[in-house]
Every structure is written in C-alpha cells, then in structure tokens.
C-alpha cells in the first residue's frame, strides 16, 4: 500500500524578525502533522526537542503507511538517531529505535515490524541490517547485506529488491540484491559515471559522466538504454576517460578520473579552469572540472577526487575534518601541481573555482599558494571561520570544522580562515567573488568582508533574488552565462578588472593570532 496522500509532514522553523530573517540562527525545529486543505496554523506538533534546540529532524512515512520514522541529526555529522511512531494508534508517542549518535543509520523500508537500515555501525563501508521492533537491541540485529570492499553510497528497497549504489574509486556501480536472499546482480550502466537511484525503482537510474550530461537510463537484466537520448554538441566517442592517482603532501594517493580527447596526448601550456562544487548525490565529492579550448575546438579534461567525508570510510572522512582540514587544501594543491608538472598547463593559465565549502577551499589555497593560480572564483564561500557559527545553520558545521569558541579549535581555524590569512604584499591572481543577497545558508557577509580585504584585482558579483549557489531564474531566462563577462568557453586568457572596493572598516582587519574568547570578531559585522 502506498503512502497515504491525505497527509504529509513539514518541518517549519519559528519565524524570525524581518531584520534577521536571513541571519538568525536556525533553532527549535518542530515536526508537524499537516492535512491537505487546512491552514498551517492547524498543524499538530508530532515531535520537538526543546532540550536540544539545535538538533534537526525530518520524517518519512513507510510505504505501508503504518509508521512515521523520525531521523534526528546533530550538526552535519552522518550519525543519526531514529524514532518511530505507529500511525495506526492515535494516542501513540514516538518510540526510540536508536537513541544515541554513535553511527549512521538510514531507514530503507520495512516488512511489518521488521525495519531495514543502511548503517556504518561495525561496518565503515556500510551494510544493511534488519531490526525487529519486538527486540531492537543491537545484539539481535541481523545483517542482510554485508560490508564489502566498496562503500555503499546510496541504497533503497524497491519491492523485494535492495538497490545498492556502490562507490568504487569515486565511480558508481549498482547492484541488485534480493530481499529473500540470493546472489547480487550487476546493473550494466556506463562505467566511470556518477549514478543516482530512481525513486523506489530497480530499473530507472540517472547517470552522468565527463562526456555525458545527466541522462535517465532504463535497465533490463540484459542492457541499459537512455529513455530519452540526449543530443550533444560534440561527439563523446572522440574522448577517452582514464583514472589517475595524485599523491598529496601526506603521500596519500587520491583516485582521480580524467577525460581527454583521443587525438591529444597532452594539452601543453593550455589555458584551463579548475572547478570544484558539491555534487548533490555524490555526498560532498569534489569535482575538478578543467575546461580547455584548442584550435577552435572545445576539449575537456576532468579530474574527480573523492570526498573525505560522508559515504567514505570513517578513517578517511576524519582525515579531512577539524584538525585535519589542511589535508583537503594539500590534496587540491597537489592536483594543481600535478597538472603543471604533467604539462597540461602553467600557473598563469590555471583558474580555480569553488562554491560553498568549495569557496572556503578556494580562499584557503589562494592564501597558501597565490602564485600557483592565474585566476580564481570563490562562490558563496565560508570565508570567516571565526564567526561562521553565529548565523543561520552555521552552528551545524562545527562537527566538520570545529567550534571557534573552543580555544583548541580556534587555534586551528585561525590558521586557514580565508579572511584572516590574506597575505599583505603577496601578489594574488585576478579574483571574482560571487554571492547572493538572499543566501540564508552562507550569509553574504562572508563574501563581502573577504572581497573588501583581498589585495588583488577584485570583482564581486551579488546575485539578487537568489539563494545559496544558484542563479535566479531570471538570469536563466535572459540566456546569460553563469558569470557575465566570461565566455561560456574557457579562454586562453582571463582578465578580471577591479570595479569594487570595500568599506574602510573591512579593508583593515586586525591580524588575529590568539583566541580572544567570546569577543572574537565582535567588532566586525
């Protein structure tokens, strides 16, 4: 039986004042029951945690319509608590299934009172377990799909089949495992691709690659074919995708994939753009997208590095968090140095770009190695690492970055905070900072202060009527590029002209080297 259509659950936040609508802390979540056709004021609160105002949660109704499963989160950690509510009992209260944040737990589905969870408990690469609500203690859990050498990035229960999306050296592989038991079957999707599972389906998938935009595939046991063939302005057969390994300062070898025209062994001393952004379904994987133009023909080279968090082994995830954050910057710098050493490009022709957490990355590596790059575009970046926790959902990021109010975490954050490590007198590349006036995730003040303080040919673009990381629909309808003034193809030379300078109160920032307690950064808005 499908989910009842007469109801769904919302997670509203208390309304902030007009002055602080885009800056107020996100706290005091409520999970509510909403009936279609009734006003929101009539919603009934199903679950709330006034004792933990910064915990967030969401609800999922099981396919049989019997249970509401409540997923509790603290910060951006993958660890979860799970509660369940029996919707067939009007007076029932949510009951704890997993009442501690000790591991990741994702509800996949149920068969009666037997719940199936994707978890990394005692399985860093994830496994699927069965929990009987009559005896939910961990000693009674039954492993349905064991941990393997590859990480399970995404999973779902479609009918009587588990659909598992594995991450093998940052490329997707899909397998089907019968709920009743039996051998797994591989789904013949294109290799070296990013794969997203279709909703509640064992035969429909979204696939994208370095030479293919996201395409919907429909699969049979024998073959997979695009449901709607995509017409491209180039011939994918002219390119070949390879995998390489780049060693960083810590000597860790990161798997990367490259796509290069078959006719070109190298693009010597070519202008390229190094691009990073967060992929929605790759769970914070970093995509390094290098764009090249040669002899009038567009060529592309792409490198994709695995993330150091989310659906990656816990030891690897922790290697890029908190006190280990410098490893992330070292990996990116190593990828840029590899491109130069292999004669793909040179520093004056290498441009970098990143958004959100990737904007932080661009700002940090610019401070550490300004001579390595020819141009940079940090977009909606977290630039003030000493105050990020004071606005909207920033407090949730302390599980990744650390807490700037903690003296030990502060000493680490102040060493790489883009705003506080701008090097006076250093020659920075041409830089364009982008943000949006309605960004309520990374408030635009991060970009404003960074742009004002940076000693470089600087351009800042502030998108209006837009939020975090997306241009407004108006711009799309106008047919404009992502950044006006920059051609859609990558030019051999990229020039950004200084057109904006910040207010003097931002331009002269006092160098912060020691933890000043709760007053840190108070003088700067």
Short mmCIF file of C-alpha atoms in Angstrom, two decimals:
data_model
loop_
_atom_site.label_atom_id
_atom_site.label_comp_id
_atom_site.label_asym_id
_atom_site.label_seq_id
_atom_site.Cartn_x
_atom_site.Cartn_y
_atom_site.Cartn_z
CA UNK A 1 0.00 0.00 0.00
CA UNK A 2 1.41 3.41 -0.93
CA UNK A 3 1.86 6.33 1.42
CA UNK A 4 -1.48 7.96 2.33
CA UNK A 5 -1.93 11.03 0.17
CA UNK A 6 -4.07 12.90 2.67
CA UNK A 7 -1.12 13.79 4.86
CA UNK A 8 2.48 14.79 4.81
CA UNK A 9 4.81 16.18 7.43
CA UNK A 10 6.58 19.52 7.50
CA UNK A 11 9.47 20.84 9.50
CA UNK A 12 8.83 24.57 9.97
CA UNK A 13 11.13 26.91 11.85
CA UNK A 14 9.88 29.70 14.10
CA UNK A 15 9.62 32.89 12.12
CA UNK A 16 12.50 35.34 12.55
CA UNK A 17 12.06 39.08 12.61
CA UNK A 18 12.28 40.87 9.28
CA UNK A 19 15.67 42.33 10.22
CA UNK A 20 17.19 38.95 11.00
CA UNK A 21 15.29 36.79 8.52
CA UNK A 22 18.45 35.78 6.64
CA UNK A 23 20.85 35.76 9.58
CA UNK A 24 19.02 34.40 12.63
CA UNK A 25 20.16 31.05 13.97
CA UNK A 26 18.13 28.04 12.85
CA UNK A 27 16.89 26.53 16.09
CA UNK A 28 13.90 24.90 17.79
CA UNK A 29 12.74 22.63 14.99
CA UNK A 30 9.27 21.12 15.02
CA UNK A 31 7.94 18.15 13.10
CA UNK A 32 4.25 18.67 12.37
CA UNK A 33 1.28 16.75 11.01
CA UNK A 34 -0.36 18.61 8.14
CA UNK A 35 -3.64 17.70 6.49
CA UNK A 36 -4.21 18.93 2.97
CA UNK A 37 -6.75 21.68 2.64
CA UNK A 38 -6.19 23.02 6.16
CA UNK A 39 -4.13 26.07 7.18
CA UNK A 40 -0.65 25.59 8.57
CA UNK A 41 -1.84 27.06 11.86
CA UNK A 42 -3.93 23.91 12.32
CA UNK A 43 -0.90 21.60 12.12
CA UNK A 44 -0.33 19.30 15.07
CA UNK A 45 3.17 19.05 16.51
CA UNK A 46 4.29 15.44 16.33
CA UNK A 47 7.84 15.78 17.61
CA UNK A 48 10.06 18.50 19.05
CA UNK A 49 13.12 18.72 21.27
CA UNK A 50 13.16 21.93 23.29
CA UNK A 51 16.00 20.42 25.35
CA UNK A 52 18.14 20.27 22.17
CA UNK A 53 17.23 23.42 20.19
CA UNK A 54 19.92 22.88 17.55
CA UNK A 55 19.04 19.31 16.68
CA UNK A 56 17.23 18.99 13.37
CA UNK A 57 14.99 16.18 12.18
CA UNK A 58 12.77 15.01 9.38
CA UNK A 59 10.08 12.40 8.95
CA UNK A 60 9.50 9.56 6.49
CA UNK A 61 6.25 7.57 6.22
CA UNK A 62 6.82 3.88 5.48
CA UNK A 63 5.47 2.50 2.21
CA UNK A 64 2.73 0.58 4.01
CA UNK A 65 1.57 3.82 5.66
CA UNK A 66 1.86 2.42 9.16
CA UNK A 67 4.98 4.06 10.56
CA UNK A 68 6.43 7.53 10.73
CA UNK A 69 10.22 7.23 11.04
CA UNK A 70 11.88 10.31 12.55
CA UNK A 71 15.52 10.97 11.65
CA UNK A 72 17.40 13.11 14.20
CA UNK A 73 20.64 14.93 13.32
CA UNK A 74 23.15 16.94 15.29
CA UNK A 75 25.18 19.18 13.01
CA UNK A 76 26.45 17.77 9.73
CA UNK A 77 27.69 14.50 11.21
CA UNK A 78 26.44 11.36 9.48
CA UNK A 79 25.49 9.87 12.86
CA UNK A 80 21.74 9.62 13.40
CA UNK A 81 19.14 8.79 15.98
CA UNK A 82 15.91 7.13 14.83
CA UNK A 83 12.47 7.21 16.42
CA UNK A 84 9.27 5.66 15.09
CA UNK A 85 5.58 6.39 15.54
CA UNK A 86 2.82 3.85 14.90
CA UNK A 87 0.26 5.85 12.88
CA UNK A 88 -2.45 3.22 13.40
CA UNK A 89 -2.60 4.17 17.09
CA UNK A 90 -3.97 7.72 17.55
CA UNK A 91 -2.61 8.08 21.09
CA UNK A 92 0.81 6.59 20.37
CA UNK A 93 4.01 8.53 21.14
CA UNK A 94 7.31 8.35 19.21
CA UNK A 95 9.43 5.45 20.42
CA UNK A 96 13.24 5.30 20.28
CA UNK A 97 14.78 2.79 17.91
CA UNK A 98 18.30 4.20 18.07
CA UNK A 99 18.65 6.78 20.86
CA UNK A 100 22.35 7.70 20.56
CA UNK A 101 24.53 9.39 17.95
CA UNK A 102 27.06 6.59 17.61
CA UNK A 103 26.78 5.70 13.89
CA UNK A 104 24.98 6.49 10.63
CA UNK A 105 21.52 4.95 10.20
CA UNK A 106 19.23 5.42 7.19
CA UNK A 107 15.76 3.90 7.10
CA UNK A 108 15.21 1.98 3.83
CA UNK A 109 11.85 0.32 4.41
CA UNK A 110 10.01 -2.28 6.40
CA UNK A 111 8.15 -5.54 6.17
CA UNK A 112 5.70 -5.42 9.04
CA UNK A 113 7.62 -4.79 12.24
CA UNK A 114 10.98 -5.59 10.64
CA UNK A 115 12.91 -2.44 9.72
CA UNK A 116 15.79 -2.35 7.24
CA UNK A 117 18.56 0.18 7.82
CA UNK A 118 21.70 1.20 5.98
CA UNK A 119 24.33 1.67 8.69
CA UNK A 120 28.06 2.03 9.21
CA UNK A 121 27.90 0.56 12.70
CA UNK A 122 30.73 -2.01 12.83
CA UNK A 123 30.97 -1.54 9.04
CA UNK A 124 32.88 1.61 7.91
CA UNK A 125 31.87 0.96 4.28
CA UNK A 126 28.24 0.37 5.29
CA UNK A 127 25.99 -2.68 5.46
CA UNK A 128 22.24 -3.32 5.61
CA UNK A 129 20.72 -4.74 8.78
CA UNK A 130 17.28 -5.96 9.80
CA UNK A 131 15.85 -4.85 13.16
CA UNK A 132 12.74 -6.39 14.67
CA UNK A 133 10.80 -3.81 16.70
CA UNK A 134 9.90 -6.56 19.18
CA UNK A 135 13.62 -6.97 20.05
CA UNK A 136 15.55 -3.95 18.76
CA UNK A 137 18.72 -4.44 20.81
CA UNK A 138 21.93 -4.42 18.75
CA UNK A 139 22.69 -7.99 19.75
CA UNK A 140 19.57 -9.05 17.81
CA UNK A 141 20.35 -7.20 14.58
CA UNK A 142 20.65 -9.40 11.51
CA UNK A 143 22.97 -8.50 8.64
CA UNK A 144 21.14 -8.70 5.32
CA UNK A 145 23.83 -7.21 3.06
CA UNK A 146 27.35 -7.43 4.43
CA UNK A 147 30.05 -4.80 4.12
CA UNK A 148 32.24 -5.11 1.03
CA UNK A 149 35.43 -3.53 -0.31
CA UNK A 150 33.40 -0.71 -1.89
CA UNK A 151 31.36 1.85 0.03
CA UNK A 152 27.56 1.84 -0.29
CA UNK A 153 26.84 5.43 -1.31
CA UNK A 154 23.08 5.09 -1.70
CA UNK A 155 20.54 2.32 -1.08
CA UNK A 156 16.82 1.75 -1.26
CA UNK A 157 14.27 -1.03 -1.02
CA UNK A 158 12.23 -1.35 -4.21
CA UNK A 159 9.63 -4.09 -3.91
CA UNK A 160 11.52 -7.19 -2.89
CA UNK A 161 14.94 -5.94 -4.02
CA UNK A 162 17.65 -3.86 -2.42
CA UNK A 163 19.10 -1.43 -4.96
CA UNK A 164 22.67 -0.59 -3.92
CA UNK A 165 24.77 2.20 -5.39
CA UNK A 166 28.41 1.47 -4.59
CA UNK A 167 31.32 3.90 -4.80
CA UNK A 168 34.32 2.24 -6.43
CA UNK A 169 37.27 4.66 -6.70
CA UNK A 170 34.77 7.57 -6.94
CA UNK A 171 32.76 5.91 -9.76
CA UNK A 172 29.29 4.44 -9.32
CA UNK A 173 28.40 0.75 -9.54
CA UNK A 174 24.86 -0.55 -8.99
CA UNK A 175 23.93 -3.99 -7.73
CA UNK A 176 20.56 -5.61 -7.06
CA UNK A 177 20.23 -7.90 -4.03
CA UNK A 178 17.00 -9.89 -3.42
CA UNK A 179 15.44 -9.30 -0.01
CA UNK A 180 14.77 -13.02 0.22
CA UNK A 181 18.45 -13.79 -0.27
CA UNK A 182 20.49 -14.96 -3.24
CA UNK A 183 23.36 -13.64 -5.33
CA UNK A 184 23.71 -9.97 -6.26
CA UNK A 185 23.29 -8.90 -9.88
CA UNK A 186 25.26 -6.10 -11.51
CA UNK A 187 23.36 -3.44 -13.46
CA UNK A 188 25.18 -2.74 -16.78
CA UNK A 189 25.33 1.07 -16.54
CA UNK A 190 28.11 3.12 -18.20
CA UNK A 191 31.44 2.92 -16.32
CA UNK A 192 33.26 5.90 -14.76
CA UNK A 193 29.94 7.61 -14.08
CA UNK A 194 28.07 9.28 -11.27
CA UNK A 195 24.86 7.33 -10.65
CA UNK A 196 21.69 8.29 -8.79
CA UNK A 197 18.99 5.76 -7.96
CA UNK A 198 15.49 6.42 -9.27
CA UNK A 199 12.73 6.73 -6.65
CA UNK A 200 11.56 3.30 -5.48
CA UNK A 201 12.78 1.67 -8.68
CA UNK A 202 15.19 -1.13 -9.52
CA UNK A 203 15.28 -0.27 -13.23
CA UNK A 204 15.49 3.54 -13.58
CA UNK A 205 18.69 5.49 -12.88
CA UNK A 206 20.18 8.92 -13.50
CA UNK A 207 23.68 8.69 -14.98
CA UNK A 208 26.20 11.43 -15.72
CA UNK A 209 29.84 11.37 -16.75
CA UNK A 210 32.63 13.53 -18.05
CA UNK A 211 31.35 13.38 -21.60
CA UNK A 212 27.66 12.91 -20.81
CA UNK A 213 25.17 15.18 -19.02
CA UNK A 214 22.76 13.62 -16.57
CA UNK A 215 20.67 11.14 -18.54
CA UNK A 216 17.82 8.89 -17.38
CA UNK A 217 18.53 5.22 -18.11
CA UNK A 218 16.06 2.35 -18.08
CA UNK A 219 17.56 -1.07 -17.49
CA UNK A 220 16.59 -4.66 -18.17
CA UNK A 221 18.61 -7.66 -16.99
CA UNK A 222 20.46 -7.65 -20.32
CA UNK A 223 21.12 -3.97 -21.06
CA UNK A 224 20.58 -0.33 -20.09
CA UNK A 225 19.45 2.34 -22.55
CA UNK A 226 18.66 6.07 -22.29
CA UNK A 227 14.94 6.66 -22.00
CA UNK A 228 15.35 9.91 -23.93
CA UNK A 229 18.57 10.13 -25.98
CA UNK A 230 20.47 13.37 -25.39
CA UNK A 231 21.80 15.26 -28.39
CA UNK A 232 25.22 16.72 -27.64
CA UNK A 233 27.17 19.46 -29.45
CA UNK A 234 30.23 17.18 -29.59
CA UNK A 235 30.97 13.52 -30.23
CA UNK A 236 31.64 11.63 -26.95
CA UNK A 237 33.48 8.91 -28.86
CA UNK A 238 36.25 11.42 -29.51
CA UNK A 239 37.16 11.36 -25.82
CA UNK A 240 38.65 8.71 -23.57
CA UNK A 241 38.25 8.57 -19.78
CA UNK A 242 41.13 7.36 -17.66
CA UNK A 243 41.84 7.12 -13.96
CA UNK A 244 44.97 8.55 -12.38
CA UNK A 245 46.23 8.79 -8.80
CA UNK A 246 47.60 12.03 -7.40
CA UNK A 247 49.79 11.98 -4.29
CA UNK A 248 49.45 14.89 -1.85
CA UNK A 249 51.89 16.20 0.75
CA UNK A 250 50.81 13.44 3.13
CA UNK A 251 51.68 10.86 0.43
CA UNK A 252 48.06 9.67 0.29
CA UNK A 253 47.12 8.69 -3.25
CA UNK A 254 43.73 10.07 -4.28
CA UNK A 255 41.94 8.44 -7.22
CA UNK A 256 41.03 10.92 -9.96
CA UNK A 257 39.39 10.44 -13.31
CA UNK A 258 40.41 12.28 -16.46
CA UNK A 259 38.62 12.74 -19.77
CA UNK A 260 40.78 13.77 -22.69
CA UNK A 261 40.42 13.95 -26.45
CA UNK A 262 41.85 10.81 -28.04
CA UNK A 263 43.80 12.87 -30.55
CA UNK A 264 45.60 14.81 -27.79
CA UNK A 265 48.22 13.13 -25.65
CA UNK A 266 48.75 16.40 -23.76
CA UNK A 267 47.50 19.94 -23.90
CA UNK A 268 50.80 21.63 -23.34
CA UNK A 269 50.73 25.01 -21.65
CA UNK A 270 47.00 25.38 -22.23
CA UNK A 271 44.52 27.65 -20.51
CA UNK A 272 42.28 25.60 -18.23
CA UNK A 273 39.85 26.22 -15.41
CA UNK A 274 39.90 24.10 -12.26
CA UNK A 275 36.38 23.90 -10.90
CA UNK A 276 35.00 22.48 -7.69
CA UNK A 277 31.48 22.12 -6.45
CA UNK A 278 29.41 19.86 -4.30
CA UNK A 279 27.52 17.16 -6.15
CA UNK A 280 24.12 16.52 -4.66
CA UNK A 281 24.23 12.75 -4.82
CA UNK A 282 27.96 12.23 -4.56
CA UNK A 283 27.78 13.45 -0.97
CA UNK A 284 30.35 16.21 -0.95
CA UNK A 285 32.61 14.63 -3.56
CA UNK A 286 34.85 17.21 -5.20
CA UNK A 287 34.66 17.51 -8.96
CA UNK A 288 37.63 19.13 -10.64
CA UNK A 289 36.41 20.26 -13.99
CA UNK A 290 39.09 21.56 -16.34
CA UNK A 291 37.91 23.30 -19.46
CA UNK A 292 40.13 23.86 -22.48
CA UNK A 293 39.85 25.44 -25.88
CA UNK A 294 42.33 24.49 -28.58
CA UNK A 295 42.32 25.36 -32.30
CA UNK A 296 38.70 26.42 -32.13
CA UNK A 297 37.55 23.01 -30.88
CA UNK A 298 36.35 22.61 -27.32
CA UNK A 299 38.25 20.00 -25.34
CA UNK A 300 37.61 18.99 -21.77
CA UNK A 301 39.74 17.46 -19.09
CA UNK A 302 38.04 16.47 -15.86
CA UNK A 303 39.50 15.25 -12.62
CA UNK A 304 37.33 13.99 -9.81
CA UNK A 305 38.73 13.45 -6.35
CA UNK A 306 36.92 11.52 -3.62
CA UNK A 307 35.49 13.38 -0.68
CA UNK A 308 36.95 12.98 2.78
CA UNK A 309 33.57 12.56 4.44
CA UNK A 310 30.03 11.21 4.16
CA UNK A 311 29.84 7.89 2.31
CA UNK A 312 33.57 7.27 2.63
CA UNK A 313 35.29 5.14 5.24
CA UNK A 314 35.25 6.87 8.63
CA UNK A 315 39.06 6.99 8.89
CA UNK A 316 39.26 8.71 5.50
CA UNK A 317 36.43 11.08 6.42
CA UNK A 318 38.15 12.18 9.60
CA UNK A 319 41.34 12.80 7.64
CA UNK A 320 39.73 15.94 6.20
CA UNK A 321 37.84 17.30 9.21
CA UNK A 322 38.60 19.62 12.11
CA UNK A 323 42.31 19.40 12.98
CA UNK A 324 42.95 17.58 9.70
CA UNK A 325 41.32 20.18 7.44
CA UNK A 326 44.68 21.15 5.97
CA UNK A 327 44.75 17.77 4.21
CA UNK A 328 41.90 18.96 1.97
CA UNK A 329 43.86 22.01 0.88
CA UNK A 330 47.00 19.92 0.35
CA UNK A 331 45.10 17.50 -1.88
CA UNK A 332 43.79 20.31 -4.05
CA UNK A 333 47.18 21.99 -4.32
CA UNK A 334 48.68 18.62 -5.24
CA UNK A 335 46.15 18.23 -8.07
CA UNK A 336 47.07 21.69 -9.42
CA UNK A 337 50.79 20.92 -9.19
CA UNK A 338 50.22 17.62 -10.97
CA UNK A 339 48.55 19.41 -13.89
CA UNK A 340 51.50 21.76 -14.20
CA UNK A 341 54.12 19.02 -13.78
CA UNK A 342 52.43 16.91 -16.45
CA UNK A 343 52.49 19.90 -18.85
CA UNK A 344 48.74 20.24 -19.12
CA UNK A 345 49.01 23.91 -18.21
CA UNK A 346 51.04 26.53 -16.36
CA UNK A 347 50.25 28.71 -13.35
CA UNK A 348 49.28 31.86 -15.32
CA UNK A 349 46.73 29.79 -17.28
CA UNK A 350 45.25 27.86 -14.37
CA UNK A 351 41.97 29.19 -12.96
CA UNK A 352 40.19 27.73 -9.94
CA UNK A 353 36.58 27.87 -8.85
CA UNK A 354 34.59 26.51 -5.93
CA UNK A 355 31.28 27.09 -4.20
CA UNK A 356 30.13 26.95 -0.58
CA UNK A 357 32.60 24.66 1.20
CA UNK A 358 34.49 24.75 -2.09
CA UNK A 359 34.56 28.55 -1.79
CA UNK A 360 36.34 28.13 1.53
CA UNK A 361 38.76 25.80 -0.23
CA UNK A 362 39.49 28.32 -2.98
CA UNK A 363 40.01 31.11 -0.45
CA UNK A 364 42.35 28.99 1.67
CA UNK A 365 44.57 27.79 -1.18
CA UNK A 366 44.76 31.31 -2.59
CA UNK A 367 46.30 32.44 0.69
CA UNK A 368 48.65 29.49 0.90
CA UNK A 369 49.77 29.39 -2.75
CA UNK A 370 48.74 32.61 -4.55
CA UNK A 371 51.47 32.18 -7.17
CA UNK A 372 50.09 28.79 -8.25
CA UNK A 373 46.97 30.15 -9.95
CA UNK A 374 46.15 32.68 -12.65
CA UNK A 375 42.54 33.46 -11.66
CA UNK A 376 40.03 32.41 -9.00
CA UNK A 377 36.25 32.42 -8.47
CA UNK A 378 35.20 31.67 -4.88
CA UNK A 379 31.39 31.44 -4.83
CA UNK A 380 29.20 31.74 -1.71
CA UNK A 381 32.19 30.65 0.35
CA UNK A 382 32.59 30.23 4.10
CA UNK A 383 35.33 32.86 4.46
CA UNK A 384 35.14 33.88 8.13
CA UNK A 385 35.96 30.74 10.05
CA UNK A 386 35.88 32.58 13.39
CA UNK A 387 32.20 33.62 13.17
CA UNK A 388 30.51 31.12 10.85
CA UNK A 389 28.64 29.53 13.75
CA UNK A 390 26.74 32.73 14.59
CA UNK A 391 24.46 32.85 11.56
CA UNK A 392 21.59 30.65 10.30
CA UNK A 393 22.66 26.99 10.10
CA UNK A 394 26.37 27.66 10.61
CA UNK A 395 26.33 26.14 14.08
CA UNK A 396 25.72 22.74 12.46
CA UNK A 397 29.09 22.87 10.72
CA UNK A 398 31.07 22.70 13.94
CA UNK A 399 31.01 18.90 13.60
CA UNK A 400 33.16 19.34 10.47
CA UNK A 401 35.17 22.47 11.16
CA UNK A 402 35.29 22.63 14.94
CA UNK A 403 33.88 25.28 17.25
CA UNK A 404 35.55 28.72 17.07
CA UNK A 405 34.50 29.33 20.69
CA UNK A 406 36.67 26.39 21.74
CA UNK A 407 40.29 27.52 22.25
CA UNK A 408 41.80 24.37 20.68
CA UNK A 409 39.54 24.53 17.61
CA UNK A 410 40.12 28.28 17.34
CA UNK A 411 43.89 27.80 17.01
CA UNK A 412 43.30 25.51 14.04
CA UNK A 413 40.62 27.64 12.37
CA UNK A 414 42.59 30.87 12.58
CA UNK A 415 45.45 29.28 10.65
CA UNK A 416 43.43 28.76 7.47
CA UNK A 417 40.43 31.11 7.72
CA UNK A 418 40.47 32.86 4.31
CA UNK A 419 39.51 36.23 5.78
CA UNK A 420 42.19 36.18 8.45
CA UNK A 421 45.10 34.85 6.42
CA UNK A 422 45.26 37.26 3.49
CA UNK A 423 48.95 37.97 2.97
CA UNK A 424 49.81 41.68 2.77
CA UNK A 425 52.09 42.40 -0.15
CA UNK A 426 51.54 38.99 -1.81
CA UNK A 427 50.63 39.01 -5.49
CA UNK A 428 47.20 37.43 -5.74
CA UNK A 429 45.65 36.36 -9.05
CA UNK A 430 42.64 38.12 -10.52
CA UNK A 431 39.69 37.11 -8.35
CA UNK A 432 35.93 37.29 -8.73
CA UNK A 433 33.85 36.70 -5.60
CA UNK A 434 30.20 35.76 -6.10
CA UNK A 435 27.36 35.65 -3.59
CA UNK A 436 23.59 36.22 -3.38
CA UNK A 437 21.61 38.70 -1.35
CA UNK A 438 19.15 36.04 -0.11
CA UNK A 439 21.68 33.36 0.79
CA UNK A 440 20.46 32.12 4.17
CA UNK A 441 22.94 29.24 4.36
CA UNK A 442 26.27 31.03 3.95
CA UNK A 443 25.30 34.64 4.64
CA UNK A 444 26.72 37.09 2.06
CA UNK A 445 28.70 38.92 4.76
CA UNK A 446 31.35 36.21 4.33
CA UNK A 447 31.93 37.26 0.74
CA UNK A 448 31.58 40.99 1.43
CA UNK A 449 34.32 41.02 4.05
CA UNK A 450 36.62 38.77 2.07
CA UNK A 451 36.30 40.84 -1.10
CA UNK A 452 36.95 44.05 0.84
CA UNK A 453 40.11 42.70 2.46
CA UNK A 454 41.67 40.90 -0.52
CA UNK A 455 44.69 42.57 -2.12
CA UNK A 456 44.03 41.63 -5.73
CA UNK A 457 42.29 42.79 -8.90
CA UNK A 458 38.85 42.17 -7.44
CA UNK A 459 35.36 41.82 -8.81
CA UNK A 460 32.36 40.91 -6.69
CA UNK A 461 29.07 39.84 -8.15
CA UNK A 462 25.98 39.88 -5.94
CA UNK A 463 23.04 37.99 -7.41
CA UNK A 464 19.66 39.42 -6.45
CA UNK A 465 16.58 37.38 -5.61
CA UNK A 466 18.73 34.27 -5.32
CA UNK A 467 19.89 31.97 -2.56
CA UNK A 468 22.80 29.64 -1.99
CA UNK A 469 24.73 28.54 -5.03
CA UNK A 470 22.09 29.04 -7.73
CA UNK A 471 21.44 31.89 -10.10
CA UNK A 472 17.97 33.35 -10.30
CA UNK A 473 15.57 32.01 -12.88
CA UNK A 474 15.51 35.46 -14.40
CA UNK A 475 19.13 35.14 -15.43
CA UNK A 476 18.45 31.75 -16.99
CA UNK A 477 15.55 33.21 -18.95
CA UNK A 478 17.76 36.06 -20.09
CA UNK A 479 20.11 33.49 -21.55
CA UNK A 480 23.07 34.92 -19.67
CA UNK A 481 26.12 32.90 -18.72
CA UNK A 482 26.86 31.93 -15.16
CA UNK A 483 29.18 34.90 -14.85
CA UNK A 484 28.65 37.91 -17.14
CA UNK A 485 31.77 38.99 -18.95
CA UNK A 486 33.24 35.49 -19.00
CA UNK A 487 32.57 33.50 -22.18
CA UNK A 488 30.96 30.09 -21.84
CA UNK A 489 34.05 28.51 -23.34
CA UNK A 490 37.30 28.78 -21.41
CA UNK A 491 39.52 31.49 -22.93
CA UNK A 492 43.27 31.31 -23.22
CA UNK A 493 43.50 34.41 -21.06
CA UNK A 494 41.07 35.51 -18.38
CA UNK A 495 41.02 39.15 -17.26
CA UNK A 496 39.00 40.47 -14.36
CA UNK A 497 39.05 44.20 -13.75
CA UNK A 498 38.80 45.80 -10.30
CA UNK A 499 35.40 47.52 -10.12
CA UNK A 500 34.55 47.40 -6.42
CA UNK A 501 36.37 48.16 -3.21
CA UNK A 502 35.01 47.56 0.24
CA UNK A 503 34.43 49.99 3.05
CA UNK A 504 37.48 51.01 5.06
CA UNK A 505 36.13 49.29 8.19
CA UNK A 506 36.56 45.95 6.38
CA UNK A 507 39.72 46.78 4.45
CA UNK A 508 41.90 46.99 7.56
CA UNK A 509 41.37 43.86 9.61
CA UNK A 510 43.41 43.29 12.70
CA UNK A 511 45.57 40.17 12.49
CA UNK A 512 44.16 37.56 14.84
CA UNK A 513 46.63 35.02 16.18
CA UNK A 514 45.36 34.14 19.65
CA UNK A 515 41.99 33.02 21.00
CA UNK A 516 40.28 36.11 22.42
CA UNK A 517 37.39 34.24 24.00
CA UNK A 518 33.76 35.08 23.31
CA UNK A 519 34.64 38.53 21.96
CA UNK A 520 36.30 37.17 18.82
CA UNK A 521 35.44 39.23 15.78
CA UNK A 522 32.77 41.17 17.64
CA UNK A 523 33.86 44.46 16.08
CA UNK A 524 33.25 43.13 12.57
CA UNK A 525 29.63 42.72 11.44
#
